[in-house]
mmCIF file of C-alpha atoms and ligand atoms in Angstrom:
data_model
loop_
_atom_site.group_PDB
_atom_site.id
_atom_site.type_symbol
_atom_site.label_atom_id
_atom_site.label_comp_id
_atom_site.label_asym_id
_atom_site.label_seq_id
_atom_site.Cartn_x
_atom_site.Cartn_y
_atom_site.Cartn_z
ATOM 1 C CA UNK A 1 84.617 114.685 194.874
ATOM 2 C CA UNK A 2 88.226 115.788 196.169
ATOM 3 C CA UNK A 3 87.076 114.314 199.606
ATOM 4 C CA UNK A 4 88.084 117.260 201.812
ATOM 5 C CA UNK A 5 86.927 116.725 205.387
ATOM 6 C CA UNK A 6 86.091 120.195 206.659
ATOM 7 C CA UNK A 7 82.886 122.665 206.180
ATOM 8 C CA UNK A 8 85.221 125.379 207.243
ATOM 9 C CA UNK A 9 85.380 128.233 204.813
ATOM 10 C CA UNK A 10 88.167 130.655 203.746
ATOM 11 C CA UNK A 11 88.515 134.259 202.155
ATOM 12 C CA UNK A 12 91.469 134.803 200.190
ATOM 13 C CA UNK A 13 91.686 138.633 199.150
ATOM 14 C CA UNK A 14 94.397 140.855 197.521
ATOM 15 C CA UNK A 15 96.053 140.846 194.467
ATOM 16 C CA UNK A 16 94.569 139.842 191.253
ATOM 17 C CA UNK A 17 95.171 140.593 187.516
ATOM 18 C CA UNK A 18 94.448 139.457 184.306
ATOM 19 C CA UNK A 19 97.346 137.739 182.504
ATOM 20 C CA UNK A 20 97.277 138.213 178.730
ATOM 21 C CA UNK A 21 99.742 136.157 176.613
ATOM 22 C CA UNK A 22 99.739 136.354 172.751
ATOM 23 C CA UNK A 23 100.751 133.204 171.552
ATOM 24 C CA UNK A 24 103.604 132.958 169.166
ATOM 25 C CA UNK A 25 103.738 130.729 166.182
ATOM 26 C CA UNK A 26 106.737 128.225 166.244
ATOM 27 C CA UNK A 27 108.615 130.027 163.610
ATOM 28 C CA UNK A 28 107.905 133.729 164.709
ATOM 29 C CA UNK A 29 110.419 136.008 164.526
ATOM 30 C CA UNK A 30 111.775 136.255 168.082
ATOM 31 C CA UNK A 31 113.819 139.477 167.542
ATOM 32 C CA UNK A 32 111.314 142.181 168.912
ATOM 33 C CA UNK A 33 112.729 145.169 166.812
ATOM 34 C CA UNK A 34 110.908 148.730 167.303
ATOM 35 C CA UNK A 35 109.110 149.557 164.102
ATOM 36 C CA UNK A 36 108.605 145.836 162.781
ATOM 37 C CA UNK A 37 105.146 143.981 162.925
ATOM 38 C CA UNK A 38 105.325 140.320 164.314
ATOM 39 C CA UNK A 39 102.233 138.075 163.294
ATOM 40 C CA UNK A 40 100.794 136.307 166.538
ATOM 41 C CA UNK A 41 98.312 133.823 167.072
ATOM 42 C CA UNK A 42 95.438 133.933 169.649
ATOM 43 C CA UNK A 43 95.680 135.734 173.269
ATOM 44 C CA UNK A 44 95.474 133.527 175.901
ATOM 45 C CA UNK A 45 93.984 135.108 178.698
ATOM 46 C CA UNK A 46 94.192 133.567 182.451
ATOM 47 C CA UNK A 47 93.857 135.055 185.895
ATOM 48 C CA UNK A 48 96.787 135.525 188.170
ATOM 49 C CA UNK A 49 97.619 136.771 191.554
ATOM 50 C CA UNK A 50 97.283 135.443 195.114
ATOM 51 C CA UNK A 51 93.153 135.282 194.953
ATOM 52 C CA UNK A 52 93.297 133.390 191.568
ATOM 53 C CA UNK A 53 96.251 130.884 192.440
ATOM 54 C CA UNK A 54 95.750 130.380 196.133
ATOM 55 C CA UNK A 55 91.879 131.030 195.758
ATOM 56 C CA UNK A 56 91.363 128.759 193.041
ATOM 57 C CA UNK A 57 93.837 126.005 194.563
ATOM 58 C CA UNK A 58 92.030 125.851 197.908
ATOM 59 C CA UNK A 59 88.700 125.682 195.668
ATOM 60 C CA UNK A 60 89.972 122.704 193.624
ATOM 61 C CA UNK A 61 90.750 121.015 196.948
ATOM 62 C CA UNK A 62 87.401 121.238 197.982
ATOM 63 C CA UNK A 63 87.591 123.960 200.407
ATOM 64 C CA UNK A 64 84.766 126.541 200.508
ATOM 65 C CA UNK A 65 86.493 129.535 199.116
ATOM 66 C CA UNK A 66 85.689 132.990 198.891
ATOM 67 C CA UNK A 67 87.483 135.240 196.624
ATOM 68 C CA UNK A 68 87.821 139.017 197.265
ATOM 69 C CA UNK A 69 90.086 140.384 194.349
ATOM 70 C CA UNK A 70 89.580 144.364 193.084
ATOM 71 C CA UNK A 71 88.508 144.726 189.866
ATOM 72 C CA UNK A 72 87.070 147.452 187.798
ATOM 73 C CA UNK A 73 83.907 147.265 185.541
ATOM 74 C CA UNK A 74 86.035 147.627 182.293
ATOM 75 C CA UNK A 75 86.279 144.690 179.317
ATOM 76 C CA UNK A 76 89.232 143.387 181.584
ATOM 77 C CA UNK A 77 87.357 143.163 184.625
ATOM 78 C CA UNK A 78 84.504 141.586 183.131
ATOM 79 C CA UNK A 79 86.814 138.811 181.506
ATOM 80 C CA UNK A 80 88.409 138.222 185.181
ATOM 81 C CA UNK A 81 84.552 137.443 186.285
ATOM 82 C CA UNK A 82 84.145 135.331 183.334
ATOM 83 C CA UNK A 83 87.302 133.184 183.761
ATOM 84 C CA UNK A 84 86.509 132.600 187.715
ATOM 85 C CA UNK A 85 82.503 132.034 187.036
ATOM 86 C CA UNK A 86 83.373 129.364 184.366
ATOM 87 C CA UNK A 87 85.574 127.612 187.297
ATOM 88 C CA UNK A 88 82.342 128.085 189.571
ATOM 89 C CA UNK A 89 79.501 130.702 189.803
ATOM 90 C CA UNK A 90 80.060 131.040 193.443
ATOM 91 C CA UNK A 91 83.767 132.611 193.250
ATOM 92 C CA UNK A 92 82.701 135.653 191.660
ATOM 93 C CA UNK A 93 80.023 136.692 194.534
ATOM 94 C CA UNK A 94 82.532 138.433 196.913
ATOM 95 C CA UNK A 95 84.540 139.960 193.941
ATOM 96 C CA UNK A 96 85.096 143.669 194.515
ATOM 97 C CA UNK A 97 84.104 145.413 191.060
ATOM 98 C CA UNK A 98 84.437 149.189 191.137
ATOM 99 C CA UNK A 99 83.736 152.070 188.702
ATOM 100 C CA UNK A 100 85.968 154.141 186.596
ATOM 101 C CA UNK A 101 89.264 152.427 187.081
ATOM 102 C CA UNK A 102 91.541 149.907 185.350
ATOM 103 C CA UNK A 103 91.715 146.362 186.241
ATOM 104 C CA UNK A 104 95.135 145.082 186.826
ATOM 105 C CA UNK A 105 96.610 143.053 183.698
ATOM 106 C CA UNK A 106 99.879 141.729 182.506
ATOM 107 C CA UNK A 107 100.900 141.491 179.087
ATOM 108 C CA UNK A 108 103.195 138.484 178.719
ATOM 109 C CA UNK A 109 105.611 138.519 175.689
ATOM 110 C CA UNK A 110 107.045 134.809 175.197
ATOM 111 C CA UNK A 111 108.342 134.105 171.933
ATOM 112 C CA UNK A 112 109.699 130.581 171.604
ATOM 113 C CA UNK A 113 113.211 130.187 172.985
ATOM 114 C CA UNK A 114 113.651 133.849 174.350
ATOM 115 C CA UNK A 115 113.094 134.891 178.173
ATOM 116 C CA UNK A 116 109.942 136.465 178.674
ATOM 117 C CA UNK A 117 108.745 140.135 179.138
ATOM 118 C CA UNK A 118 106.208 141.291 181.433
ATOM 119 C CA UNK A 119 104.340 144.402 181.046
ATOM 120 C CA UNK A 120 102.437 144.844 184.243
ATOM 121 C CA UNK A 121 99.836 147.659 185.183
ATOM 122 C CA UNK A 122 98.919 147.482 188.731
ATOM 123 C CA UNK A 123 95.705 149.297 188.027
ATOM 124 C CA UNK A 124 92.783 148.529 191.014
ATOM 125 C CA UNK A 125 95.277 146.812 193.205
ATOM 126 C CA UNK A 126 96.973 149.800 193.899
ATOM 127 C CA UNK A 127 93.868 150.965 195.758
ATOM 128 C CA UNK A 128 92.744 148.050 197.452
ATOM 129 C CA UNK A 129 91.325 149.410 201.044
ATOM 130 C CA UNK A 130 89.953 147.705 204.267
ATOM 131 C CA UNK A 131 86.719 149.421 203.577
ATOM 132 C CA UNK A 132 86.313 147.675 200.168
ATOM 133 C CA UNK A 133 85.677 144.610 202.073
ATOM 134 C CA UNK A 134 82.470 143.468 203.853
ATOM 135 C CA UNK A 135 83.042 140.330 205.811
ATOM 136 C CA UNK A 136 80.097 138.070 204.628
ATOM 137 C CA UNK A 137 78.000 136.397 207.470
ATOM 138 C CA UNK A 138 79.108 132.797 207.019
ATOM 139 C CA UNK A 139 79.128 131.019 210.272
ATOM 140 C CA UNK A 140 81.637 128.576 208.966
ATOM 141 C CA UNK A 141 84.041 131.449 208.009
ATOM 142 C CA UNK A 142 87.467 130.698 209.832
ATOM 143 C CA UNK A 143 90.418 132.479 208.097
ATOM 144 C CA UNK A 144 91.442 135.638 205.814
ATOM 145 C CA UNK A 145 94.349 135.105 203.627
ATOM 146 C CA UNK A 146 95.942 137.996 201.905
ATOM 147 C CA UNK A 147 98.674 138.524 199.429
ATOM 148 C CA UNK A 148 100.959 140.209 197.713
ATOM 149 C CA UNK A 149 101.556 143.651 199.312
ATOM 150 C CA UNK A 150 104.576 144.386 197.553
ATOM 151 C CA UNK A 151 102.559 144.834 194.314
ATOM 152 C CA UNK A 152 99.686 146.787 196.037
ATOM 153 C CA UNK A 153 100.420 150.833 196.647
ATOM 154 C CA UNK A 154 97.779 151.307 199.207
ATOM 155 C CA UNK A 155 98.849 148.284 201.303
ATOM 156 C CA UNK A 156 102.809 148.836 201.274
ATOM 157 C CA UNK A 157 102.145 152.577 201.860
ATOM 158 C CA UNK A 158 101.877 154.282 205.492
ATOM 159 C CA UNK A 159 103.445 151.217 206.916
ATOM 160 C CA UNK A 160 101.149 148.976 206.187
ATOM 161 C CA UNK A 161 98.173 150.884 207.954
ATOM 162 C CA UNK A 162 95.495 149.865 205.480
ATOM 163 C CA UNK A 163 96.154 146.160 206.125
ATOM 164 C CA UNK A 164 96.371 146.486 209.752
ATOM 165 C CA UNK A 165 92.767 147.707 209.444
ATOM 166 C CA UNK A 166 91.704 144.862 207.447
ATOM 167 C CA UNK A 167 93.271 142.173 209.658
ATOM 168 C CA UNK A 168 91.588 143.978 212.580
ATOM 169 C CA UNK A 169 88.277 143.669 210.822
ATOM 170 C CA UNK A 170 88.856 140.020 210.548
ATOM 171 C CA UNK A 171 90.155 139.565 214.033
ATOM 172 C CA UNK A 172 86.884 141.366 215.376
ATOM 173 C CA UNK A 173 84.801 138.936 213.414
ATOM 174 C CA UNK A 174 86.817 136.025 215.056
ATOM 175 C CA UNK A 175 88.682 135.230 211.881
ATOM 176 C CA UNK A 176 92.502 133.837 211.922
ATOM 177 C CA UNK A 177 94.764 136.150 209.673
ATOM 178 C CA UNK A 178 97.398 134.822 206.959
ATOM 179 C CA UNK A 179 99.645 136.877 204.860
ATOM 180 C CA UNK A 180 101.712 135.959 201.905
ATOM 181 C CA UNK A 181 104.371 138.507 199.991
ATOM 182 C CA UNK A 182 105.943 138.495 196.521
ATOM 183 C CA UNK A 183 109.497 139.765 195.838
ATOM 184 C CA UNK A 184 110.017 143.350 195.998
ATOM 185 C CA UNK A 185 111.418 145.192 192.962
ATOM 186 C CA UNK A 186 114.390 147.364 194.046
ATOM 187 C CA UNK A 187 113.811 149.643 191.210
ATOM 188 C CA UNK A 188 110.195 150.093 192.074
ATOM 189 C CA UNK A 189 108.449 152.635 194.593
ATOM 190 C CA UNK A 190 107.857 149.612 197.101
ATOM 191 C CA UNK A 191 111.835 148.979 196.754
ATOM 192 C CA UNK A 192 112.389 152.286 198.466
ATOM 193 C CA UNK A 193 110.241 151.605 201.553
ATOM 194 C CA UNK A 194 111.508 150.635 205.213
ATOM 195 C CA UNK A 195 110.266 147.151 204.948
ATOM 196 C CA UNK A 196 111.298 146.385 208.615
ATOM 197 C CA UNK A 197 109.156 149.084 209.807
ATOM 198 C CA UNK A 198 106.403 147.818 207.770
ATOM 199 C CA UNK A 199 106.565 144.169 209.186
ATOM 200 C CA UNK A 200 107.083 145.619 212.843
ATOM 201 C CA UNK A 201 103.418 147.297 212.190
ATOM 202 C CA UNK A 202 101.679 144.539 210.508
ATOM 203 C CA UNK A 203 103.134 141.410 212.147
ATOM 204 C CA UNK A 204 101.476 141.865 215.212
ATOM 205 C CA UNK A 205 97.905 141.485 213.310
ATOM 206 C CA UNK A 206 99.204 138.123 211.680
ATOM 207 C CA UNK A 207 98.229 134.579 212.691
ATOM 208 C CA UNK A 208 99.879 132.798 209.990
ATOM 209 C CA UNK A 209 102.990 134.408 207.985
ATOM 210 C CA UNK A 210 104.074 132.438 204.619
ATOM 211 C CA UNK A 211 106.624 134.510 202.631
ATOM 212 C CA UNK A 212 109.693 132.697 200.865
ATOM 213 C CA UNK A 213 112.898 133.188 202.382
ATOM 214 C CA UNK A 214 114.366 135.245 199.723
ATOM 215 C CA UNK A 215 111.563 137.809 200.003
ATOM 216 C CA UNK A 216 111.948 137.868 203.700
ATOM 217 C CA UNK A 217 115.685 138.382 203.478
ATOM 218 C CA UNK A 218 115.529 141.179 201.372
ATOM 219 C CA UNK A 219 112.929 142.837 203.481
ATOM 220 C CA UNK A 220 114.976 142.380 206.423
ATOM 221 C CA UNK A 221 117.632 144.131 204.585
ATOM 222 C CA UNK A 222 120.072 140.976 204.880
ATOM 223 C CA UNK A 223 122.112 139.554 201.924
ATOM 224 C CA UNK A 224 121.552 136.176 200.423
ATOM 225 C CA UNK A 225 123.263 133.789 202.672
ATOM 226 C CA UNK A 226 123.899 129.753 202.634
ATOM 227 C CA UNK A 227 120.738 127.856 203.618
ATOM 228 C CA UNK A 228 120.913 126.047 206.640
ATOM 229 C CA UNK A 229 118.901 125.559 209.835
ATOM 230 C CA UNK A 230 120.286 128.076 212.066
ATOM 231 C CA UNK A 231 119.354 130.701 209.479
ATOM 232 C CA UNK A 232 115.948 129.721 209.566
ATOM 233 C CA UNK A 233 115.812 129.374 213.432
ATOM 234 C CA UNK A 234 117.131 133.007 213.538
ATOM 235 C CA UNK A 235 114.644 134.400 210.954
ATOM 236 C CA UNK A 236 111.674 132.362 212.714
ATOM 237 C CA UNK A 237 112.628 133.999 216.118
ATOM 238 C CA UNK A 238 112.878 137.637 214.591
ATOM 239 C CA UNK A 239 109.408 137.354 212.826
ATOM 240 C CA UNK A 240 107.786 135.491 215.842
ATOM 241 C CA UNK A 241 109.075 138.292 218.303
ATOM 242 C CA UNK A 242 107.333 140.830 216.195
ATOM 243 C CA UNK A 243 103.813 138.972 216.893
ATOM 244 C CA UNK A 244 103.429 136.409 214.147
ATOM 245 C CA UNK A 245 101.942 133.428 215.590
ATOM 246 C CA UNK A 246 102.835 130.524 212.671
ATOM 247 C CA UNK A 247 105.445 131.255 210.199
ATOM 248 C CA UNK A 248 105.920 128.840 207.390
ATOM 249 C CA UNK A 249 108.952 129.900 205.101
ATOM 250 C CA UNK A 250 109.022 128.533 201.747
ATOM 251 C CA UNK A 251 112.676 127.407 200.313
ATOM 252 C CA UNK A 252 112.119 126.806 196.588
ATOM 253 C CA UNK A 253 113.025 123.308 196.074
ATOM 254 C CA UNK A 254 114.386 122.551 199.643
ATOM 255 C CA UNK A 255 110.881 122.554 200.648
ATOM 256 C CA UNK A 256 109.592 124.694 203.842
ATOM 257 C CA UNK A 257 110.401 125.662 207.269
ATOM 258 C CA UNK A 258 107.859 126.067 209.994
ATOM 259 C CA UNK A 259 108.028 127.672 213.513
ATOM 260 C CA UNK A 260 105.415 128.748 215.833
ATOM 261 C CA UNK A 261 105.263 131.157 218.886
ATOM 262 C CA UNK A 262 103.994 130.002 222.441
ATOM 263 C CA UNK A 263 100.468 132.113 221.908
ATOM 264 C CA UNK A 264 98.419 131.430 218.996
ATOM 265 C CA UNK A 265 94.990 132.064 217.555
ATOM 266 C CA UNK A 266 91.997 129.864 218.537
ATOM 267 C CA UNK A 267 91.993 128.490 214.917
ATOM 268 C CA UNK A 268 94.869 126.029 215.892
ATOM 269 C CA UNK A 269 94.916 123.558 218.023
ATOM 270 C CA UNK A 270 96.923 124.555 221.097
ATOM 271 C CA UNK A 271 98.612 121.129 222.075
ATOM 272 C CA UNK A 272 99.779 120.081 218.783
ATOM 273 C CA UNK A 273 101.092 123.768 217.443
ATOM 274 C CA UNK A 274 102.295 125.556 220.354
ATOM 275 C CA UNK A 275 106.206 126.490 220.105
ATOM 276 C CA UNK A 276 106.901 123.859 217.171
ATOM 277 C CA UNK A 277 109.912 123.917 214.764
ATOM 278 C CA UNK A 278 109.919 121.649 211.909
ATOM 279 C CA UNK A 279 111.722 121.408 208.392
ATOM 280 C CA UNK A 280 109.953 119.463 205.799
ATOM 281 C CA UNK A 281 111.804 118.832 202.259
ATOM 282 C CA UNK A 282 109.756 118.668 198.868
ATOM 283 C CA UNK A 283 108.022 115.450 197.322
ATOM 284 C CA UNK A 284 110.092 114.567 194.401
ATOM 285 C CA UNK A 285 108.288 114.941 190.827
ATOM 286 C CA UNK A 286 108.888 115.548 187.444
ATOM 287 C CA UNK A 287 108.937 119.323 187.002
ATOM 288 C CA UNK A 288 106.595 120.765 184.535
ATOM 289 C CA UNK A 289 106.840 124.262 185.673
ATOM 290 C CA UNK A 290 107.371 125.714 189.294
ATOM 291 C CA UNK A 291 105.390 128.838 188.176
ATOM 292 C CA UNK A 292 102.622 129.378 191.093
ATOM 293 C CA UNK A 293 104.066 126.592 193.367
ATOM 294 C CA UNK A 294 104.547 128.919 196.226
ATOM 295 C CA UNK A 295 100.761 129.577 196.210
ATOM 296 C CA UNK A 296 99.819 126.251 195.809
ATOM 297 C CA UNK A 297 102.077 125.198 198.857
ATOM 298 C CA UNK A 298 99.993 127.638 200.938
ATOM 299 C CA UNK A 299 96.933 126.637 199.689
ATOM 300 C CA UNK A 300 97.922 122.842 200.957
ATOM 301 C CA UNK A 301 99.014 124.275 204.203
ATOM 302 C CA UNK A 302 95.680 126.401 204.504
ATOM 303 C CA UNK A 303 93.498 123.377 203.785
ATOM 304 C CA UNK A 304 95.413 121.308 206.226
ATOM 305 C CA UNK A 305 95.076 123.720 208.966
ATOM 306 C CA UNK A 306 90.942 123.971 208.174
ATOM 307 C CA UNK A 307 91.170 120.226 208.546
ATOM 308 C CA UNK A 308 92.929 120.100 211.990
ATOM 309 C CA UNK A 309 96.149 118.205 210.802
ATOM 310 C CA UNK A 310 98.904 118.688 213.304
ATOM 311 C CA UNK A 311 102.285 120.814 212.006
ATOM 312 C CA UNK A 312 104.215 118.045 210.572
ATOM 313 C CA UNK A 313 101.170 116.509 208.843
ATOM 314 C CA UNK A 314 100.101 119.955 207.271
ATOM 315 C CA UNK A 315 103.695 120.601 206.301
ATOM 316 C CA UNK A 316 103.435 117.287 204.074
ATOM 317 C CA UNK A 317 100.306 118.178 202.967
ATOM 318 C CA UNK A 318 101.368 121.678 201.965
ATOM 319 C CA UNK A 319 104.814 120.447 199.978
ATOM 320 C CA UNK A 320 102.283 117.510 198.512
ATOM 321 C CA UNK A 321 100.007 119.999 196.807
ATOM 322 C CA UNK A 322 103.019 122.342 195.782
ATOM 323 C CA UNK A 323 104.646 119.460 194.068
ATOM 324 C CA UNK A 324 101.293 118.299 192.484
ATOM 325 C CA UNK A 325 100.993 121.867 190.824
ATOM 326 C CA UNK A 326 104.724 121.590 189.824
ATOM 327 C CA UNK A 327 104.187 118.023 188.285
ATOM 328 C CA UNK A 328 100.741 118.799 186.587
ATOM 329 C CA UNK A 329 99.986 122.475 186.712
ATOM 330 C CA UNK A 330 96.939 122.257 184.528
ATOM 331 C CA UNK A 331 94.944 119.990 186.889
ATOM 332 C CA UNK A 332 95.933 119.491 190.516
ATOM 333 C CA UNK A 333 94.456 116.169 191.844
ATOM 334 C CA UNK A 334 91.939 115.957 194.755
ATOM 335 C CA UNK A 335 92.786 116.207 198.510
ATOM 336 C CA UNK A 336 92.297 112.482 198.913
ATOM 337 C CA UNK A 337 94.599 111.158 196.282
ATOM 338 C CA UNK A 338 97.440 113.913 197.523
ATOM 339 C CA UNK A 339 97.099 112.383 201.090
ATOM 340 C CA UNK A 340 97.088 108.708 199.715
ATOM 341 C CA UNK A 341 100.196 109.525 197.700
ATOM 342 C CA UNK A 342 101.833 110.793 200.796
ATOM 343 C CA UNK A 343 100.617 108.167 203.196
ATOM 344 C CA UNK A 344 102.065 105.612 200.519
ATOM 345 C CA UNK A 345 105.515 107.074 200.779
ATOM 346 C CA UNK A 346 106.036 109.680 198.461
ATOM 347 C CA UNK A 347 109.843 109.971 197.873
ATOM 348 C CA UNK A 348 111.430 113.084 198.983
ATOM 349 C CA UNK A 349 113.459 115.469 196.819
ATOM 350 C CA UNK A 350 117.133 114.905 197.261
ATOM 351 C CA UNK A 351 117.879 118.520 198.191
ATOM 352 C CA UNK A 352 117.349 118.358 202.086
ATOM 353 C CA UNK A 353 119.047 120.479 204.690
ATOM 354 C CA UNK A 354 119.205 117.570 207.064
ATOM 355 C CA UNK A 355 120.934 115.196 205.023
ATOM 356 C CA UNK A 356 123.616 117.776 204.219
ATOM 357 C CA UNK A 357 124.307 118.015 207.802
ATOM 358 C CA UNK A 358 122.990 121.376 208.264
HETATM 359 N N1 ATP B 1 111.231 120.980 192.114
HETATM 360 C C1 ATP B 1 110.297 121.049 193.196
HETATM 361 N N2 ATP B 1 109.619 119.981 193.422
HETATM 362 C C2 ATP B 1 108.646 119.902 194.223
HETATM 363 N N3 ATP B 1 108.103 121.046 194.850
HETATM 364 C C3 ATP B 1 108.747 122.156 194.627
HETATM 365 C C4 ATP B 1 109.648 122.376 193.694
HETATM 366 N N4 ATP B 1 110.185 123.675 193.372
HETATM 367 C C5 ATP B 1 109.170 124.211 194.463
HETATM 368 N N5 ATP B 1 108.151 123.648 195.212
HETATM 369 C C6 ATP B 1 107.458 123.705 196.140
HETATM 370 O O1 ATP B 1 107.077 124.928 195.852
HETATM 371 C C7 ATP B 1 107.210 125.880 197.029
HETATM 372 C C8 ATP B 1 107.367 127.314 196.293
HETATM 373 O O2 ATP B 1 108.466 127.874 196.866
HETATM 374 P P1 ATP B 1 109.388 129.184 196.607
HETATM 375 O O3 ATP B 1 110.218 129.249 197.862
HETATM 376 O O4 ATP B 1 109.737 129.372 195.245
HETATM 377 O O5 ATP B 1 107.921 130.324 196.851
HETATM 378 P P2 ATP B 1 107.485 131.247 195.964
HETATM 379 O O6 ATP B 1 108.787 132.069 195.744
HETATM 380 O O7 ATP B 1 106.474 131.917 197.131
HETATM 381 O O8 ATP B 1 107.032 130.829 194.701
HETATM 382 P P3 ATP B 1 106.147 131.587 193.771
HETATM 383 O O9 ATP B 1 107.110 132.034 192.678
HETATM 384 O O10 ATP B 1 105.538 130.078 192.970
HETATM 385 O O11 ATP B 1 105.113 132.603 194.357
HETATM 386 C C9 ATP B 1 108.364 125.199 197.803
HETATM 387 O O12 ATP B 1 108.166 125.682 199.042
HETATM 388 C C10 ATP B 1 108.004 123.726 197.611
HETATM 389 O O13 ATP B 1 106.966 123.333 198.687
HETATM 390 MG MG1 MG B 2 105.058 133.685 195.974
#
């Protein structure tokens, strides 16, 4: 057992896809010339997207987690259910399976020594609707976490009205709402929408907002700029003025920054969480892969909130879970082991904003 001390449960909803990765023999021809045949090995299959990453991370930490991704009744949808069911049969029970659409998938072409190429089909994720979601009657349910609007057409269209409906439904059931983003491809349809207007419509319904700084700067129409606490405070104030309760900005290997409003959802211990701002660097680990680090960091924060940790401790738990995933992506340690490692004085990453005098 992972030893997490909470009965509270959580819904993780939104983007899910099946990642299909042909394996390449070490000496495979890595030049992808049209008209040639390249012999490859078996097809590696895994689930990706918020629902799979943050959802399975929370499950592994011991949080009672309900997954709500939208898939079809096709072969790929069945494979998504099989992979989730292999982790635990309970993880498939709230998945939304529709008829006659295409399950979202990515084909990952990654020959040895060559930059990866993705072929991505948005499929069912483009049609995710608030009406697809039936909130389970679970008295332990506290939070609904959602990601990634920029790759879900029904969610990024019409200034986010569909997501507002979903969050209104969650609030009516007494749940807090949480939102993660992903990067917007400027060349795609999502690249041409007015993200400031979208944020102004959606954020008043968001209790916890957990994007990465780069994603948010793009949406705010701001150029990349040098990272310092002044920038974080200014962006934090902007987002909180638009209605967010708690903002956690992910800063890559610089860690995370938290800023909170003076009014929060009842899920948060008001004495501890009102009007806070804290920066927390990463913990140092040997990097195996930073893929999905953001999603695992969010899972750490959500688990910490559900167990009632105050803000600074919750941030350490967030970067602790993130760093653990970066170190051993295939096997997340249990919640209690991560807490022990933090309590013993886990060394912080050399990159910190404070030490640089910012
Ligand atoms: N080298 C590292 N060592 C330890 N932790 C790391 C490292 N790199 C990233 N992290 C953790 O992972 C988080 C991911 O941050 P990032 O800003 O990349 O989010 P993201 O863009 O949402 O990531 P993702 O691409 O995984 O969705 C950081 O906030 C940090 O906690
Ligand atoms: Mg992310």
